[in-house]
Amino acid sequence: MAEAIHKKLQSELEKYQQMQKDVSKSMTSRQKLEAQLTENNIVKEELALLDSQNTVYKLIGPVLVKQDLDEAKATVSKRLEYINGEIQRYETLLKELERKSEQHREVLSSLQQEYQRAQGQAVGKV
Amino acid sequence: MCVSDTLQKMHVHIYRQCISVIITVNYSCIVARKQSLFQHMLSTLPKCIEQAKAYSTVVTVGSLHAVKLLYVKVVKDCRSQFEHWKKVENDYESLQERLRTLPDKLSYDIMVPFGPLAFMPGKLVHTNELTVLLGDNWFAKCSAKQADALVEHRKKHVKNTLDDLQKVMKNFQNRADFTDDLEKLTGDTGDFVDIREEVINEEEVTKAKHRLAHKANSKPKQEYLLDLEEDKEKKEGDEEGTTGVLSEEELWARLDELERQEELQDERYRLDSTDTNGEDTTSSSEEEKEADGGSDVQVNGHQKENGWVPTSITSQMNGTNGSHPEDEEEEDCDEEAGNGLPTIYFSHTAEFKKVRINTGKNTTLKFSERNEQKAQAKRKKKSGKSNGHSPHESYKITSPADIYRVFVDLVNGEPIPRKSILKSRSRENSVCSDTSESSTADFEERRAAFGRSWSHDDATHSDTSDGITEEESPTGTSPHTNGCFEAFTSTVIEKDPLPCSIPHLTIAPPALPTIPERKLEEVGPEAPQEPPKWMSKFKATRLHQK
């Protein structure tokens, strides 16, 4: 009896750890997105400081490609929107993962208690 | 479980805060093309988060230490980031300098770096044309001035980041300090002291109450503490009614006795300095009646003398000068053990008895005393369970005596009743027989003893009011301070010129100096000094006059 519980406990524990890893992964990617968000914001602001007389280039691979200022502004805005959307997606994902890990934690704790009880009983029996 | 969850969430939140900060850092890293630093920063964060989670699972409710460690870690991280951002700012500053001087010449002769190890002489041309990295793989060709503007714009961002970092750092530093303090508090270490004011238990309250209720020199503190108990538990009226009824006759009888004694005391007091002992004993006996059932008479007496200290607040720890009424409570307080923290037991002294206004006959005093007690109790009730301290704004005036009690001046920290505006000043320094001897005595004492306890007064109601004034005196009377000496230059020495010439507590030689002068001198010496001097002076005066 205790053995079975123990095994279950182990499996649950592993699942929980996996979940935690997922959570941290999504957390990392979300951080990256946050960084990109701030960056693009600054680019947008700085583009606003320029006038059409300056040429704007985009680094694509090893090549600096000339871009129109307005085009650049539009591109940057689009990128910003995209990043925001991604962040939202990750947010929801994270929430889901958190919730799931909570559930898992509860299951784990109950299993743990059961296991301890069983162990106690086993000791008592013995 | 939920605690740890919340803790974990908290920690995660903490690190999310840091994340947002770091993200801006990361951006600047990109701008500065320090990708490695950026990556490092990014990588540390998830580790920190996991650590936070680990902490949260490890941390139990009681382990403040781990929480504190976490906070300290955050503070450290913030500090390092702060350093980094400061460097970035400095770099931008120097860049701006360079940008300003660069277009000065058409071309510069420089040593051009070839790879990591070699340089070659060369020329720097097109000094005004710059290709600026805007971020996210965007470049722009601009002039030096335009680049300068861009750099300014970035510096603004850096400043914001720095400010945020500062805030976070301060915040977490405070939290860490707080957990430290919390640890100290719970650990009974450090300078934290628990200050308590104990209220006597109900038994004593009830027992003492009917002793106090109509006492001539009932200790105000006792009274109001008792009343406080009452208020807490029963309706004030009921309490007073029931207990008063039980012992009223006995109390009245006792009261009359006390009054007679007081008059005797006053006589003796005037004549002989040693009478003070007698007074003290009588007063102490009175006080003994009041509530300190177990107190030693002599102890009371001594304390009575010591109790010239006008301070109305003595801490348990310095309890030597405790007022008589405090005795019992102090004892009680002593009995109660501190809960691991050093505890200061706060209790009010009955030192200051409000200067008694000569209301003439004692009959009224009783009544007013009663009224004052009631007022006191009501006040207590209203104030609720403060630490034994009535709010000083309890200017509830239910009887004329209350007025005198409430409106007192504060001269050198001692409450002095204001002189009535109706009383002419011409009466100062003039010998006029005002009223009875008792009133004379009252006047004397009022003059002499600022803020002294008047236990030996025949001021039954002054005693009660003392308690009331006690509460107010430390706090409430301060607004009334006007340092007016004149208000107190009171009265005259009536039939016996001796007493008025005798400053009870002045250092001045006991001649017949003007009263005001003596009073000034009186104010000079602080209360603690007075008792011993007072003794000797009195004697000296008497001898001198004899």
Tab-separated table of N, CA and C in Angstrom, chain A residues 20 23-24 27-28 31-32 34-35 38-40 42-43 45-47 49-51 54-59 64 67 72 75-76 79 98 102 105 109, chain B residues 1 5 8-9 12 16 19 23-24 26-27 30 38 42 45-46 49-50 53 133-143 146 149-150 153-154 157:
chain	number	residue	atom	x	y	z
A	20	GLN	N	7.091	22.716	-13.891
A	20	GLN	CA	7.886	23.858	-13.458
A	20	GLN	C	8.852	24.281	-14.543
A	23	VAL	N	7.080	26.195	-17.110
A	23	VAL	CA	6.794	27.535	-16.610
A	23	VAL	C	8.011	28.438	-16.758
A	24	SER	N	9.135	27.936	-16.356
A	24	SER	CA	10.336	28.779	-16.426
A	24	SER	C	10.704	29.084	-17.866
A	27	MET	N	8.542	31.661	-19.078
A	27	MET	CA	8.959	32.893	-18.406
A	27	MET	C	10.127	33.528	-19.142
A	28	THR	N	11.090	32.727	-19.509
A	28	THR	CA	12.263	33.252	-20.217
A	28	THR	C	11.880	33.905	-21.535
A	31	GLN	N	10.360	37.125	-21.033
A	31	GLN	CA	11.339	38.176	-20.735
A	31	GLN	C	11.986	38.704	-21.991
A	32	LYS	N	12.299	37.760	-22.875
A	32	LYS	CA	12.907	38.188	-24.145
A	32	LYS	C	11.984	39.139	-24.872
A	34	GLU	N	9.771	40.981	-23.640
A	34	GLU	CA	9.742	42.275	-22.941
A	34	GLU	C	10.913	43.131	-23.377
A	35	ALA	N	12.076	42.525	-23.467
A	35	ALA	CA	13.263	43.272	-23.901
A	35	ALA	C	13.049	43.842	-25.290
A	38	THR	N	10.702	46.903	-25.283
A	38	THR	CA	11.315	48.183	-24.906
A	38	THR	C	12.223	48.691	-26.011
A	39	GLU	N	12.954	47.734	-26.604
A	39	GLU	CA	13.874	48.147	-27.655
A	39	GLU	C	13.137	48.805	-28.810
A	40	ASN	N	12.094	48.144	-29.242
A	40	ASN	CA	11.365	48.685	-30.379
A	40	ASN	C	10.693	49.991	-30.055
A	42	ILE	N	11.995	52.251	-28.161
A	42	ILE	CA	13.025	53.282	-28.283
A	42	ILE	C	13.323	53.573	-29.746
A	43	VAL	N	13.342	52.506	-30.560
A	43	VAL	CA	13.606	52.718	-31.987
A	43	VAL	C	12.531	53.616	-32.579
A	45	GLU	N	10.750	55.822	-31.087
A	45	GLU	CA	10.933	57.206	-30.642
A	45	GLU	C	12.067	57.877	-31.391
A	46	GLU	N	13.145	57.127	-31.587
A	46	GLU	CA	14.300	57.747	-32.236
A	46	GLU	C	14.036	57.998	-33.715
A	47	LEU	N	13.274	57.105	-34.325
A	47	LEU	CA	12.897	57.365	-35.708
A	47	LEU	C	12.093	58.649	-35.805
A	49	LEU	N	12.572	61.178	-34.100
A	49	LEU	CA	13.480	62.314	-33.994
A	49	LEU	C	14.152	62.646	-35.329
A	50	LEU	N	14.217	61.634	-36.203
A	50	LEU	CA	14.896	61.870	-37.476
A	50	LEU	C	13.965	62.528	-38.479
A	51	ASP	N	14.561	63.042	-39.536
A	51	ASP	CA	13.727	63.532	-40.642
A	51	ASP	C	14.029	62.721	-41.900
A	54	ASN	N	17.610	61.888	-43.517
A	54	ASN	CA	18.518	60.796	-43.150
A	54	ASN	C	18.062	59.510	-43.790
A	55	THR	N	19.038	58.744	-44.255
A	55	THR	CA	18.694	57.433	-44.789
A	55	THR	C	18.686	56.425	-43.654
A	56	VAL	N	17.719	55.540	-43.744
A	56	VAL	CA	17.590	54.504	-42.723
A	56	VAL	C	17.934	53.164	-43.346
A	57	TYR	N	18.703	52.403	-42.609
A	57	TYR	CA	19.104	51.089	-43.111
A	57	TYR	C	18.614	50.021	-42.156
A	58	LYS	N	18.381	48.859	-42.740
A	58	LYS	CA	18.057	47.697	-41.906
A	58	LYS	C	19.112	46.644	-42.147
A	59	LEU	N	19.558	46.082	-41.044
A	59	LEU	CA	20.578	45.032	-41.144
A	59	LEU	C	19.900	43.689	-41.351
A	64	LEU	N	23.406	45.788	-45.103
A	64	LEU	CA	22.632	46.952	-44.682
A	64	LEU	C	21.734	47.351	-45.839
A	67	GLN	N	16.293	51.686	-46.335
A	67	GLN	CA	14.848	51.682	-46.111
A	67	GLN	C	14.363	53.116	-46.119
A	72	ALA	N	10.176	52.389	-42.547
A	72	ALA	CA	10.808	51.917	-41.312
A	72	ALA	C	9.883	52.129	-40.123
A	75	THR	N	7.152	49.628	-40.246
A	75	THR	CA	7.635	48.294	-39.899
A	75	THR	C	7.823	48.163	-38.392
A	76	VAL	N	8.410	49.169	-37.842
A	76	VAL	CA	8.658	49.106	-36.407
A	76	VAL	C	7.342	49.033	-35.637
A	79	ARG	N	5.959	45.644	-35.877
A	79	ARG	CA	6.714	44.731	-35.013
A	79	ARG	C	6.287	44.865	-33.560
A	98	GLU	N	0.727	27.973	-14.520
A	98	GLU	CA	0.726	28.202	-13.074
A	98	GLU	C	-0.420	27.458	-12.423
A	102	GLU	N	-0.242	24.524	-9.725
A	102	GLU	CA	-0.920	24.597	-8.423
A	102	GLU	C	-1.673	23.317	-8.129
A	105	ARG	N	0.562	20.634	-7.342
A	105	ARG	CA	1.127	20.763	-6.010
A	105	ARG	C	0.163	20.232	-4.968
A	109	SER	N	0.763	17.244	-2.412
A	109	SER	CA	0.719	17.357	-0.949
A	109	SER	C	-0.222	16.313	-0.367
B	1	MET	N	0.375	25.562	3.469
B	1	MET	CA	0.591	25.435	2.008
B	1	MET	C	0.300	26.764	1.317
B	5	ASP	N	2.620	29.253	-0.821
B	5	ASP	CA	2.229	29.657	-2.168
B	5	ASP	C	2.298	31.157	-2.311
B	8	GLN	N	5.703	32.225	-2.462
B	8	GLN	CA	6.311	31.956	-3.759
B	8	GLN	C	5.859	33.006	-4.752
B	9	LYS	N	4.605	33.273	-4.727
B	9	LYS	CA	4.101	34.274	-5.658
B	9	LYS	C	4.791	35.599	-5.417
B	12	VAL	N	8.202	35.411	-6.815
B	12	VAL	CA	8.172	35.485	-8.274
B	12	VAL	C	7.885	36.914	-8.688
B	16	ARG	N	9.911	39.350	-10.976
B	16	ARG	CA	9.354	39.949	-12.185
B	16	ARG	C	9.640	41.430	-12.211
B	19	ILE	N	12.900	41.731	-13.366
B	19	ILE	CA	12.967	41.395	-14.777
B	19	ILE	C	12.724	42.648	-15.598
B	23	ILE	N	15.237	44.129	-18.208
B	23	ILE	CA	14.965	44.120	-19.643
B	23	ILE	C	15.443	45.410	-20.274
B	24	THR	N	15.203	46.488	-19.579
B	24	THR	CA	15.716	47.726	-20.144
B	24	THR	C	17.231	47.703	-20.172
B	26	ASN	N	18.870	45.103	-20.658
B	26	ASN	CA	19.236	44.286	-21.811
B	26	ASN	C	19.231	45.099	-23.084
B	27	TYR	N	18.230	45.958	-23.153
B	27	TYR	CA	18.178	46.752	-24.371
B	27	TYR	C	19.433	47.584	-24.534
B	30	ILE	N	22.180	45.765	-25.819
B	30	ILE	CA	22.158	45.577	-27.265
B	30	ILE	C	22.699	46.838	-27.939
B	38	PHE	N	24.175	40.996	-22.007
B	38	PHE	CA	22.731	40.842	-22.115
B	38	PHE	C	22.326	39.401	-21.836
B	42	LEU	N	20.020	37.971	-18.836
B	42	LEU	CA	18.808	37.202	-19.094
B	42	LEU	C	18.875	35.844	-18.411
B	45	LEU	N	18.276	35.713	-14.572
B	45	LEU	CA	16.914	35.920	-14.080
B	45	LEU	C	16.154	34.631	-13.841
B	46	PRO	N	16.092	33.767	-14.814
B	46	PRO	CA	15.324	32.550	-14.539
B	46	PRO	C	15.911	31.771	-13.386
B	49	ILE	N	14.613	33.272	-10.450
B	49	ILE	CA	13.207	32.949	-10.233
B	49	ILE	C	13.099	31.564	-9.625
B	50	GLU	N	13.866	30.662	-10.175
B	50	GLU	CA	13.791	29.306	-9.637
B	50	GLU	C	14.263	29.272	-8.207
B	53	LYS	N	11.571	30.421	-6.144
B	53	LYS	CA	10.578	29.382	-5.919
B	53	LYS	C	11.090	28.381	-4.906
B	133	LEU	N	23.093	53.162	-34.748
B	133	LEU	CA	22.250	51.985	-34.521
B	133	LEU	C	21.065	52.405	-33.661
B	134	LEU	N	19.895	52.258	-34.244
B	134	LEU	CA	18.712	52.653	-33.487
B	134	LEU	C	18.187	51.507	-32.625
B	135	GLY	N	18.611	50.321	-32.865
B	135	GLY	CA	18.111	49.167	-32.136
B	135	GLY	C	17.372	48.240	-33.075
B	136	ASP	N	17.364	46.989	-32.715
B	136	ASP	CA	16.637	45.972	-33.470
B	136	ASP	C	17.064	45.963	-34.949
B	137	ASN	N	18.361	46.067	-35.130
B	137	ASN	CA	18.930	45.997	-36.479
B	137	ASN	C	18.488	47.129	-37.396
B	138	TRP	N	18.147	48.253	-36.844
B	138	TRP	CA	17.831	49.434	-37.625
B	138	TRP	C	18.967	50.443	-37.512
B	139	PHE	N	19.357	51.012	-38.655
B	139	PHE	CA	20.410	52.020	-38.663
B	139	PHE	C	19.892	53.281	-39.312
B	140	ALA	N	20.548	54.352	-38.985
B	140	ALA	CA	20.175	55.630	-39.611
B	140	ALA	C	21.417	56.465	-39.807
B	141	LYS	N	21.471	57.096	-40.951
B	141	LYS	CA	22.587	57.999	-41.219
B	141	LYS	C	22.192	59.377	-40.722
B	142	CYS	N	23.018	59.942	-39.872
B	142	CYS	CA	22.696	61.292	-39.411
B	142	CYS	C	23.950	62.083	-39.135
B	143	SER	N	23.718	63.342	-38.914
B	143	SER	CA	24.834	64.224	-38.599
B	143	SER	C	25.187	64.070	-37.128
B	146	GLN	N	22.487	65.468	-34.884
B	146	GLN	CA	21.324	64.593	-34.764
B	146	GLN	C	21.648	63.406	-33.863
B	149	ALA	N	21.381	64.372	-30.363
B	149	ALA	CA	19.991	64.356	-29.889
B	149	ALA	C	19.542	62.939	-29.559
B	150	LEU	N	19.925	61.998	-30.418
B	150	LEU	CA	19.549	60.599	-30.154
B	150	LEU	C	20.154	60.107	-28.842
B	153	HIS	N	18.286	61.358	-25.941
B	153	HIS	CA	17.061	60.588	-25.775
B	153	HIS	C	17.315	59.266	-25.058
B	154	ARG	N	18.427	58.632	-25.409
B	154	ARG	CA	18.735	57.367	-24.748
B	154	ARG	C	19.136	57.566	-23.300
B	157	HIS	N	16.298	57.454	-21.046
B	157	HIS	CA	15.875	56.107	-20.687
B	157	HIS	C	16.743	55.512	-19.595
